[in-house]
Coordinates of C-alpha atoms and ligand atoms in Angstrom, one line a residue:
Chain X
M1393 CA 30.5 19.3 42.7
T1394 CA 27.2 20.2 40.8
V1395 CA 29.2 20.1 37.4
V1396 CA 30.3 16.3 38.2
L1397 CA 26.6 15.6 39.4
N1398 CA 25.1 17.2 36.3
L1399 CA 27.5 15.3 34.3
C1400 CA 26.3 12.3 36.0
S1401 CA 22.6 12.7 35.6
N1402 CA 23.0 13.7 31.9
I1403 CA 25.0 10.5 31.4
G1404 CA 22.1 8.6 33.3
A1405 CA 19.4 10.3 31.5
T1406 CA 21.5 9.4 28.1
I1407 CA 21.8 5.9 29.0
L1408 CA 18.1 5.5 30.0
G1409 CA 17.1 7.5 26.8
L1410 CA 18.9 4.8 24.9
L1411 CA 17.1 1.7 26.5
S1412 CA 13.9 3.1 26.3
S1413 CA 14.5 3.8 22.3
I1414 CA 16.2 0.2 22.0
G1415 CA 12.8 -1.0 23.3
A1416 CA 10.6 1.0 21.5
I1417 CA 12.8 0.3 18.3
T1418 CA 12.3 -3.5 18.8
A1419 CA 8.5 -3.5 19.6
F1420 CA 8.3 -1.4 16.1
A1421 CA 10.6 -4.1 14.3
G1422 CA 8.4 -7.0 15.8
Q1423 CA 5.0 -5.2 14.8
S1424 CA 6.5 -4.7 11.3
V1425 CA 8.0 -8.0 10.6
A1426 CA 4.5 -9.4 11.6
H1427 CA 2.9 -7.3 9.2
I1428 CA 5.1 -8.7 6.6
F1429 CA 3.4 -12.0 6.5
K1430 CA 0.0 -11.0 6.6
G1431 CA -1.8 -9.6 3.7
P1432 CA -3.3 -7.5 1.9
F1433 CA 0.3 -7.0 0.3
F1434 CA 1.0 -3.7 -2.1
I1435 CA 2.9 -5.0 -4.8
K1436 CA 3.3 -2.0 -6.8
N1437 CA 4.7 -0.2 -3.7
L1438 CA 7.0 -3.0 -2.9
F1439 CA 8.4 -2.5 -6.9
R1440 CA 8.6 0.8 -6.7
Q1441 CA 11.0 0.4 -3.4
F1442 CA 12.9 -2.5 -5.1
I1443 CA 13.9 0.4 -8.0
D1444 CA 14.6 3.2 -5.5
I1445 CA 16.6 0.9 -3.0
G1446 CA 18.3 -1.5 -5.1
Y1447 CA 18.3 -0.2 -8.9
Y1448 CA 19.0 3.6 -7.9
S1449 CA 21.9 2.8 -5.6
L1450 CA 23.9 0.6 -8.0
P1451 CA 25.8 3.8 -8.9
V1452 CA 26.9 4.8 -5.5
V1453 CA 27.6 1.0 -4.5
G1454 CA 29.7 0.3 -7.5
M1455 CA 31.5 3.7 -7.5
T1456 CA 32.4 2.8 -4.0
A1457 CA 33.5 -0.8 -4.6
L1458 CA 35.5 0.1 -7.7
F1459 CA 37.7 2.5 -5.9
T1460 CA 38.0 0.5 -2.8
G1461 CA 39.1 -2.6 -4.7
M1462 CA 41.6 -0.4 -6.8
V1463 CA 42.9 1.5 -3.5
L1464 CA 43.1 -1.9 -1.7
A1465 CA 45.6 -3.4 -4.1
L1466 CA 47.3 -0.3 -4.5
Q1467 CA 48.2 -0.4 -0.3
S1468 CA 48.5 -3.8 0.2
Y1469 CA 51.2 -4.0 -2.7
T1470 CA 53.3 -0.8 -1.4
G1471 CA 52.7 -2.1 2.2
F1472 CA 53.5 -6.1 1.5
T1473 CA 56.6 -5.6 -0.6
R1474 CA 58.3 -4.5 2.9
F1475 CA 57.7 -8.6 4.0
N1476 CA 58.1 -9.5 0.4
A1477 CA 54.8 -10.7 0.4
E1478 CA 53.3 -9.1 -2.8
G1479 CA 51.8 -12.4 -3.7
A1480 CA 49.2 -12.3 -1.1
V1481 CA 47.9 -9.3 -3.0
A1482 CA 44.9 -10.8 -5.0
G1483 CA 43.8 -12.9 -1.9
V1484 CA 43.8 -9.7 0.3
V1485 CA 41.4 -8.1 -2.1
V1486 CA 39.1 -10.7 -2.6
L1487 CA 38.8 -11.5 1.2
S1488 CA 38.5 -7.8 2.4
I1489 CA 36.1 -6.9 -0.6
T1490 CA 33.6 -9.9 0.2
R1491 CA 33.9 -10.3 3.8
E1492 CA 34.2 -6.6 4.8
L1493 CA 34.6 -3.8 2.6
A1494 CA 31.4 -4.5 0.2
P1495 CA 28.9 -5.1 2.8
V1496 CA 29.9 -2.6 5.3
L1497 CA 30.7 0.6 3.1
A1498 CA 27.9 -0.5 0.7
G1499 CA 25.6 -0.6 3.9
L1500 CA 26.8 3.0 4.7
M1501 CA 26.2 4.5 1.6
V1502 CA 22.9 3.2 1.4
A1503 CA 22.2 4.2 4.8
G1504 CA 23.1 7.6 3.7
R1505 CA 21.3 7.5 0.6
V1506 CA 18.1 5.4 1.4
G1507 CA 17.8 5.7 5.1
A1508 CA 18.0 9.6 5.1
S1509 CA 15.0 9.4 2.2
I1510 CA 12.8 6.9 3.5
A1511 CA 12.9 9.0 7.1
A1512 CA 12.0 11.9 5.2
E1513 CA 9.4 11.0 2.9
I1514 CA 8.1 9.1 6.2
G1515 CA 8.4 11.8 8.4
T1516 CA 6.9 14.4 6.2
M1517 CA 4.1 12.0 5.7
R1518 CA 3.6 12.0 9.6
V1519 CA 3.8 15.8 9.8
T1520 CA 1.3 16.3 7.0
E1521 CA -1.3 13.9 8.5
Q1522 CA -0.9 11.7 5.4
I1523 CA -0.2 8.4 7.4
D1524 CA -3.6 9.2 9.2
A1525 CA -5.5 9.5 6.1
L1526 CA -4.1 6.4 5.3
T1527 CA -5.5 4.8 8.3
T1528 CA -9.0 7.0 7.9
L1529 CA -8.9 5.2 4.3
S1530 CA -8.7 2.0 6.3
V1531 CA -5.1 1.1 4.5
N1532 CA -2.5 0.2 7.3
P1533 CA 0.2 2.4 7.0
Y1534 CA 2.5 -0.4 8.4
K1535 CA 1.5 -2.6 5.5
Y1536 CA 1.7 0.3 2.8
L1537 CA 4.5 1.8 4.0
I1538 CA 7.2 0.1 6.4
V1539 CA 6.9 -3.2 4.8
P1540 CA 7.7 -2.8 1.2
R1541 CA 10.9 -0.8 2.4
L1542 CA 12.2 -3.5 4.9
V1543 CA 11.0 -6.2 2.3
A1544 CA 13.3 -4.3 -0.4
G1545 CA 16.0 -3.3 1.8
T1546 CA 16.5 -6.7 3.2
L1547 CA 16.5 -8.8 -0.6
M1548 CA 18.2 -5.7 -2.4
L1549 CA 21.2 -4.9 -0.5
P1550 CA 22.6 -8.6 -0.8
I1551 CA 22.3 -8.2 -4.3
L1552 CA 24.0 -4.8 -4.3
V1553 CA 26.7 -6.0 -2.6
L1554 CA 26.9 -9.3 -5.0
I1555 CA 27.6 -6.7 -7.7
G1556 CA 29.9 -4.7 -5.7
D1557 CA 32.2 -7.9 -5.0
L1558 CA 32.7 -8.4 -8.4
I1559 CA 33.2 -4.8 -9.1
G1560 CA 35.6 -4.5 -6.4
V1561 CA 37.6 -7.5 -7.0
Y1562 CA 37.5 -6.1 -10.6
G1563 CA 38.9 -2.7 -9.5
G1564 CA 42.1 -4.7 -7.6
Y1565 CA 42.5 -6.6 -10.7
I1566 CA 42.7 -3.7 -13.1
V1567 CA 45.2 -2.1 -10.9
S1568 CA 47.4 -5.1 -10.1
I1569 CA 47.6 -6.3 -13.9
H1570 CA 47.9 -2.6 -15.3
M1571 CA 49.9 -0.9 -12.9
L1572 CA 51.4 -3.5 -10.3
N1573 CA 52.5 -5.8 -13.9
F1574 CA 50.8 -8.7 -12.0
S1575 CA 50.3 -12.0 -14.4
V1576 CA 46.9 -12.1 -15.7
G1577 CA 46.5 -16.4 -15.1
G1578 CA 48.6 -15.9 -11.8
Y1579 CA 46.4 -13.1 -10.4
I1580 CA 43.1 -15.0 -11.2
S1581 CA 44.1 -18.5 -10.0
Q1582 CA 45.2 -16.8 -6.7
T1583 CA 42.1 -14.8 -6.4
L1584 CA 40.1 -18.2 -6.7
N1585 CA 42.0 -20.2 -4.7
T1586 CA 41.8 -18.1 -1.8
L1587 CA 38.2 -17.4 -2.0
Q1588 CA 35.7 -19.6 -0.2
A1589 CA 31.9 -19.9 -0.6
I1590 CA 31.9 -18.5 3.1
D1591 CA 33.7 -15.6 2.5
V1592 CA 30.9 -14.3 -0.1
I1593 CA 28.1 -16.0 2.1
S1594 CA 28.8 -14.5 5.0
G1595 CA 29.1 -10.6 3.5
L1596 CA 25.6 -11.4 1.9
I1597 CA 24.3 -12.5 5.1
K1598 CA 25.7 -9.6 6.8
A1599 CA 24.3 -7.1 4.1
A1600 CA 20.7 -8.4 4.1
V1601 CA 20.6 -7.5 8.0
F1602 CA 22.4 -4.2 6.9
G1603 CA 19.5 -3.5 4.5
F1604 CA 17.2 -4.5 7.6
L1605 CA 18.5 -1.9 9.6
V1606 CA 18.8 0.8 7.5
T1607 CA 15.5 0.5 6.2
L1608 CA 14.2 0.0 9.8
M1609 CA 16.1 2.8 11.1
G1610 CA 14.7 4.8 8.3
C1611 CA 11.1 3.9 8.9
Y1612 CA 11.1 4.0 12.4
H1613 CA 12.6 7.8 13.0
G1614 CA 10.3 9.0 9.6
F1615 CA 7.2 7.1 11.7
N1616 CA 7.7 9.0 14.9
S1617 CA 9.0 11.9 13.4
G1618 CA 8.4 15.3 15.6
R1619 CA 6.4 18.0 14.4
G1620 CA 7.4 20.5 11.7
A1621 CA 10.1 20.7 9.3
Q1622 CA 12.6 20.7 12.4
G1623 CA 11.0 17.3 13.1
V1624 CA 11.6 15.8 9.8
G1625 CA 15.3 17.2 9.8
A1626 CA 15.8 15.5 13.0
A1627 CA 14.3 12.2 11.9
T1628 CA 16.7 12.1 8.7
T1629 CA 19.8 13.0 11.1
N1630 CA 18.9 10.3 13.7
A1631 CA 18.4 7.8 11.0
V1632 CA 21.7 8.0 9.4
V1633 CA 23.5 8.7 12.6
S1634 CA 21.9 5.4 14.4
S1635 CA 21.9 3.0 11.2
S1636 CA 25.4 3.9 10.6
I1637 CA 26.4 2.8 14.3
M1638 CA 24.3 -0.3 13.9
I1639 CA 25.9 -1.3 10.9
L1640 CA 29.5 -1.2 12.7
I1641 CA 28.2 -2.8 15.9
F1642 CA 26.2 -5.6 13.9
N1643 CA 29.2 -6.1 11.6
Y1644 CA 31.6 -6.9 14.6
V1645 CA 28.6 -9.2 16.1
L1646 CA 28.1 -11.1 13.1
T1647 CA 31.9 -11.2 12.0
Q1648 CA 32.4 -12.8 15.3
V1649 CA 29.9 -15.6 14.7
F1650 CA 31.0 -16.5 11.4
F1651 CA 34.7 -16.7 12.0
S1652 CA 35.4 -17.7 15.0
Chain K
M997 CA -33.3 21.9 9.5
T998 CA -33.8 20.5 13.0
S999 CA -33.4 16.7 14.0
S1000 CA -37.4 15.3 14.2
K1001 CA -36.1 12.3 15.8
T1002 CA -37.6 12.0 18.7
H1003 CA -37.6 8.3 19.3
V1004 CA -34.8 6.6 22.1
Q1005 CA -32.1 5.6 19.7
T1006 CA -28.3 4.4 19.7
P1007 CA -26.3 7.4 19.2
K1008 CA -24.1 7.7 16.2
I1009 CA -21.0 8.9 18.4
E1010 CA -20.5 9.3 22.0
M1011 CA -17.9 11.1 23.8
T1012 CA -18.0 10.8 27.6
N1013 CA -15.5 12.6 29.9
V1014 CA -12.9 12.4 27.6
H1015 CA -9.6 13.7 28.7
K1016 CA -6.3 14.4 26.5
S1017 CA -3.0 15.9 27.4
F1018 CA 0.2 16.3 25.7
G1019 CA 3.1 16.3 28.0
T1020 CA 2.0 19.2 30.5
K1021 CA -0.8 20.8 28.5
D1022 CA -4.1 19.7 28.9
V1023 CA -6.0 19.8 25.9
L1024 CA -9.3 18.0 26.3
R1025 CA -10.3 18.3 30.1
G1026 CA -13.5 16.1 30.1
V1027 CA -15.5 16.3 26.4
D1028 CA -18.9 15.1 26.5
L1029 CA -20.4 15.0 23.1
T1030 CA -23.3 12.9 21.8
V1031 CA -24.2 12.9 17.9
Q1032 CA -27.4 11.2 16.6
P1033 CA -28.0 9.5 13.4
G1034 CA -28.4 11.5 10.3
E1035 CA -27.7 14.4 12.4
S1036 CA -24.9 17.4 11.3
M1037 CA -23.0 18.6 14.5
V1038 CA -20.8 21.7 13.8
I1039 CA -17.8 22.5 16.2
I1040 CA -17.3 26.0 17.0
G1041 CA -14.5 27.2 19.2
G1042 CA -11.1 29.4 19.1
S1043 CA -7.9 28.0 17.7
G1044 CA -5.8 25.9 19.8
T1045 CA -9.0 24.9 21.9
G1046 CA -8.8 20.9 20.6
K1047 CA -11.5 20.6 18.0
S1048 CA -9.3 18.7 15.7
V1049 CA -7.7 16.7 18.3
T1050 CA -11.8 15.6 19.4
L1051 CA -11.8 14.4 16.1
K1052 CA -8.9 12.3 15.8
C1053 CA -9.8 11.0 19.1
V1054 CA -13.2 10.0 17.9
L1055 CA -11.3 8.3 14.9
G1056 CA -8.7 6.7 17.2
L1057 CA -5.7 8.6 15.4
I1058 CA -5.0 9.6 18.9
K1059 CA -5.5 7.8 22.2
P1060 CA -7.6 9.6 24.9
D1061 CA -6.1 9.3 28.4
S1062 CA -9.1 8.5 29.9
G1063 CA -12.9 8.6 28.9
T1064 CA -15.0 6.7 26.6
I1065 CA -16.2 7.1 23.1
K1066 CA -18.5 4.7 21.6
I1067 CA -19.2 4.3 17.7
D1068 CA -23.3 2.7 17.4
G1069 CA -22.9 1.7 20.6
T1070 CA -19.5 0.0 20.7
D1071 CA -16.4 1.3 22.6
T1072 CA -13.8 2.0 20.4
T1073 CA -10.9 2.9 22.7
T1074 CA -10.4 -0.9 23.5
I1075 CA -10.8 -2.2 20.3
D1076 CA -8.0 -4.0 18.6
R1077 CA -6.4 -3.2 15.3
K1078 CA -7.7 -5.2 12.8
D1079 CA -11.3 -4.0 14.4
H1080 CA -10.2 -0.7 14.3
D1081 CA -9.1 -1.0 10.6
T1082 CA -12.9 -2.3 9.5
L1083 CA -14.2 0.7 12.0
M1084 CA -12.7 3.1 9.6
G1085 CA -14.5 1.9 6.4
K1086 CA -17.5 3.7 8.0
F1087 CA -15.8 7.2 8.4
G1088 CA -14.6 9.8 5.9
M1089 CA -12.3 12.6 7.3
L1090 CA -11.4 15.8 5.5
F1091 CA -8.2 16.8 7.4
Q1092 CA -7.3 20.0 8.2
G1093 CA -4.1 20.4 6.0
G1094 CA -5.7 18.2 3.2
A1095 CA -3.3 15.5 3.8
L1096 CA -3.4 14.3 0.1
F1097 CA -1.1 11.9 -0.8
D1098 CA 1.6 13.7 -3.0
S1099 CA 3.2 10.6 -4.6
L1100 CA -0.2 9.8 -6.0
P1101 CA -2.2 11.8 -8.7
V1102 CA -5.3 13.7 -7.9
W1103 CA -7.6 10.9 -9.1
E1104 CA -5.9 8.0 -7.3
N1105 CA -6.1 10.3 -4.1
V1106 CA -10.0 10.5 -4.2
A1107 CA -10.2 6.6 -5.4
F1108 CA -7.6 5.3 -2.8
G1109 CA -10.7 4.1 -0.4
L1110 CA -12.5 2.5 -3.4
I1111 CA -9.5 0.8 -4.5
H1112 CA -7.6 -0.4 -1.4
G1113 CA -11.3 -0.1 1.1
H1114 CA -13.8 -1.2 -1.0
K1115 CA -11.7 -3.1 -3.6
M1116 CA -13.1 -1.7 -6.7
S1117 CA -11.4 -1.8 -10.1
K1118 CA -8.9 0.7 -11.4
E1119 CA -11.3 1.8 -14.4
E1120 CA -14.5 2.1 -12.2
A1121 CA -12.9 3.8 -9.3
R1122 CA -11.3 6.1 -11.8
A1123 CA -14.8 7.1 -13.2
V1124 CA -16.1 7.7 -9.5
A1125 CA -13.3 9.6 -8.7
I1126 CA -13.9 12.1 -11.6
E1127 CA -17.6 12.1 -10.8
K1128 CA -16.4 13.6 -7.0
I1129 CA -13.8 15.6 -8.4
K1130 CA -16.9 17.4 -10.6
A1131 CA -19.0 17.3 -7.3
V1132 CA -16.3 19.6 -5.9
G1133 CA -16.5 22.0 -8.8
M1134 CA -13.2 21.1 -10.9
G1135 CA -12.4 19.7 -14.2
E1136 CA -11.9 16.2 -15.4
R1137 CA -8.5 17.5 -16.3
V1138 CA -7.2 17.7 -13.0
A1139 CA -7.6 14.1 -12.4
D1140 CA -4.2 13.3 -13.9
L1141 CA -2.3 16.2 -12.0
Y1142 CA -0.4 16.0 -8.6
P1143 CA -1.3 17.3 -5.4
A1144 CA 1.2 19.4 -5.4
E1145 CA 0.5 21.2 -8.6
L1146 CA -3.0 22.3 -7.2
S1147 CA -3.7 25.7 -5.4
G1148 CA -4.3 25.3 -1.8
G1149 CA -8.2 25.7 -2.0
M1150 CA -7.8 23.4 -4.9
Q1151 CA -6.3 20.6 -2.7
K1152 CA -8.9 21.1 0.1
R1153 CA -11.3 20.3 -2.5
I1154 CA -9.9 17.3 -3.6
S1155 CA -9.3 16.1 -0.2
L1156 CA -13.2 16.7 0.6
A1157 CA -13.8 14.7 -2.6
R1158 CA -11.8 12.0 -0.9
A1159 CA -13.6 11.9 1.9
I1160 CA -16.7 11.5 0.4
A1161 CA -15.6 9.0 -2.3
T1162 CA -16.6 6.2 -0.6
N1163 CA -20.1 7.4 0.9
P1164 CA -19.1 7.2 4.3
D1165 CA -21.5 6.5 7.3
I1166 CA -20.0 9.2 9.4
I1167 CA -17.9 12.2 7.7
F1168 CA -16.0 14.8 9.4
F1169 CA -14.9 18.0 8.0
D1170 CA -12.3 19.8 9.4
E1171 CA -12.6 23.3 8.5
P1172 CA -13.9 22.7 4.7
T1173 CA -14.1 26.2 3.8
T1174 CA -11.2 27.7 5.2
G1175 CA -8.9 29.2 2.3
L1176 CA -11.9 28.8 -0.4
D1177 CA -13.6 32.1 -2.0
P1178 CA -17.3 32.6 -1.3
I1179 CA -18.4 31.0 -3.9
M1180 CA -16.9 28.0 -4.0
A1181 CA -17.1 28.0 0.2
D1182 CA -21.0 28.0 -1.0
V1183 CA -20.6 25.2 -3.2
I1184 CA -18.9 23.3 -0.6
N1185 CA -21.7 24.2 2.0
D1186 CA -24.3 22.8 -0.6
L1187 CA -22.4 19.8 -0.9
I1188 CA -21.8 18.6 2.7
V1189 CA -25.5 19.3 3.3
K1190 CA -25.7 17.1 0.3
C1191 CA -23.9 14.5 1.5
V1192 CA -25.5 14.6 4.8
K1193 CA -29.4 15.0 3.9
D1194 CA -29.5 13.0 0.8
L1195 CA -27.1 10.1 1.7
G1196 CA -28.3 10.0 5.2
A1197 CA -24.8 10.1 6.5
T1198 CA -23.7 11.7 10.1
G1199 CA -21.8 14.7 9.8
L1200 CA -19.4 16.5 12.3
T1201 CA -17.7 19.7 10.8
I1202 CA -15.4 21.7 12.3
T1203 CA -15.7 25.6 11.0
H1204 CA -14.7 29.0 11.9
D1205 CA -17.1 30.3 9.3
M1206 CA -20.5 30.9 10.9
A1207 CA -22.1 31.5 7.4
S1208 CA -21.2 28.0 6.6
A1209 CA -22.1 26.7 10.0
R1210 CA -25.5 28.3 9.8
K1211 CA -26.0 26.4 6.3
I1212 CA -25.0 23.0 7.1
A1213 CA -25.8 22.7 11.3
D1214 CA -28.9 20.8 12.6
K1215 CA -27.0 21.5 15.8
V1216 CA -23.9 23.4 17.0
A1217 CA -21.5 22.7 20.0
M1218 CA -19.2 25.3 21.4
I1219 CA -15.7 24.1 22.8
H1220 CA -13.8 26.3 25.2
E1221 CA -10.6 25.4 27.2
G1222 CA -11.1 21.6 26.2
Q1223 CA -14.6 21.2 27.4
I1224 CA -17.8 21.4 25.6
I1225 CA -19.4 24.3 27.1
W1226 CA -23.0 24.7 24.9
V1227 CA -24.6 22.5 22.5
G1228 CA -28.1 23.5 21.0
D1229 CA -30.4 23.6 17.9
I1230 CA -28.7 26.0 15.2
K1231 CA -31.8 28.4 15.5
D1232 CA -31.2 28.8 19.3
L1233 CA -27.7 30.0 18.5
D1234 CA -28.5 33.7 18.5
N1235 CA -30.2 33.5 21.7
S1236 CA -28.1 30.9 23.7
G1237 CA -27.8 33.2 26.7
N1238 CA -24.2 31.8 26.8
E1239 CA -22.4 35.0 26.8
Y1240 CA -18.7 32.5 25.6
V1241 CA -21.0 31.6 22.5
D1242 CA -22.4 35.4 22.1
Q1243 CA -18.8 36.7 21.8
F1244 CA -17.6 33.9 19.9
I1245 CA -20.1 34.3 16.8
H1246 CA -20.2 38.0 16.9
G1247 CA -16.6 37.9 16.7
R1248 CA -15.8 40.5 19.5
A1249 CA -12.3 40.7 21.1
D1250 CA -13.8 42.0 24.5
G1251 CA -15.8 39.1 26.2
P1252 CA -14.9 36.0 29.0
I1253 CA -12.8 34.5 26.1
K1254 CA -9.6 35.8 26.7
K1255 CA -7.4 36.9 23.6
H1256 CA -5.0 34.3 24.2
S1257 CA -7.0 31.4 25.7
D1258 CA -5.2 29.4 23.5
L1259 CA -1.9 29.8 25.5
A1260 CA -3.7 29.9 28.9
A1261 CA -2.7 26.2 29.3
Ligands
ATP457 N1 0.3 15.6 18.5 C1 0.1 16.6 19.0 N2 1.4 17.0 19.8 C2 1.6 17.8 20.7 N3 0.3 18.8 21.0 C3 -0.6 18.8 20.2 C4 -0.4 17.6 19.5 N4 -2.0 17.9 18.4 C5 -2.3 19.1 19.0 N5 -1.7 19.7 20.0 C6 -1.9 20.3 20.8 O1 -3.1 20.6 21.0 C7 -4.1 21.9 21.2 C8 -5.0 21.8 20.5 O2 -4.7 21.6 18.9 P1 -5.9 21.2 17.9 O3 -5.2 21.0 16.7 O4 -7.2 20.5 18.2 O5 -6.9 23.0 17.6 P2 -7.9 23.3 17.2 O6 -8.8 23.5 17.8 O7 -8.4 22.5 16.1 O8 -7.4 24.7 16.6 P3 -7.5 25.4 14.9 O9 -8.4 26.0 15.2 O10 -6.5 26.4 15.3 O11 -7.5 24.1 13.8 C9 -3.0 23.1 20.5 O12 -2.5 23.6 21.6 C10 -1.8 21.8 19.9 O13 -0.4 22.5 19.9
MG458 MG1 -7.6 22.0 13.9

């Protein structure tokens, strides 16, 4: 009996905790976004984040897209031969990549790479009182630390995903042409015939949302980091886990919005 | 070094009945503290008694649970974010842990308030920064190093240079001489005296170093268990008649202050 009660109270406490953190995150997001539109702007910090979040994520996003495109061609080919539907390979590759896999996988990779490093960096600044020091030097930490990261994440992820789209489709193309003996002209025309603007655009909008979420979670958990190395460690884990889960949830919601 | 101002004036800092607890731990239990303009106040007290928290409450970095804090007569516990940013322009703060920005070179740390708060050009700010770096006893060549490349004592001094770089009206020093050799500690004492006396700033210093306290203080306040239990002129420190103060300044293990008073709460 007490076990059941304990379990219930644990579940209740978890749900209450979740609701209150959703509230806190929403408030944090609102405050951060309000600071995006009011100066002073820290352009140098923004450019540093463009490089950190955008440029340095290129290799990992590119590799992910390349191998995903390749395996997609292989899998759909071996699967579709059972239905004599090999002709659909090009279409399946391009739609899966642009609509789903490039944004979601890029989002998850960036969550691991960028979300973690943002949480660790800002968390360390919190723990070592650097954020307090910013305030005493009349610089608003939201404008100096949070805004550049949010803006860079939201703008850079669509660019990364667009590049990922190209690389992923190219990965499928290489496998199809060189291993599965598709004809070059046929594969390309099938790809282009299947693809519509909305497929790419929806993927890029998803990417922007994911970029915002990843940087938001990194900033939020870092900014509210507990004390000491342990606090920063927990902040980093929470940032990666929560942004990954939010990417998956928002991916479903956005897909529903775009395609139903 | 006593304050000779006798006419009635608005205090620079006026804390009234300030309370702050973290969870179940009551750290500040009704702090009352008044600092007059141009005065150098030193706060002494055991480790973990809430000295750093007191400074952070005045700066608005920690929101007190109750009580009022006035700076130049205006209550700062209720002002909005924008006014708070402006108010911070009056302050310089040396954090106990240094709190240098590790992503910026030393000179940019020192020049940070000048560049961002005072909108000074980078060249001009760098020149002022180097002058301040020299004032804390270091050479120009550290200017382009990063904080992580400096020793603990050097970081502390750079942090001090950053706190005074903008010639603030009110300067807080949280343990400025901790971790410094005795000679450098005295250089820093002189520098603090110079900032407060020559530049007419108001100073609030936390220290465990009684030699430093005697050198820089006009007045001393002793904090114990979250309250100010004694305030007086530095010349009265040795005959305060307060057994807590006596035990503290002589560093005796036996007395009214329990060995583990920081864990009492
Ligand atoms: N952000 C915080 N969250 C929780 N507890 C805190 C926080 N800041 C301070 N405390 C607690 O408040 C108490 C007083 O801390 P404070 O840093 O003011 O001590 P102090 O008097 O400056 O000591 P020291 O001389 O060692 O620096 C400590 O017990 C500390 O654990
Ligand atoms: Mg302290």
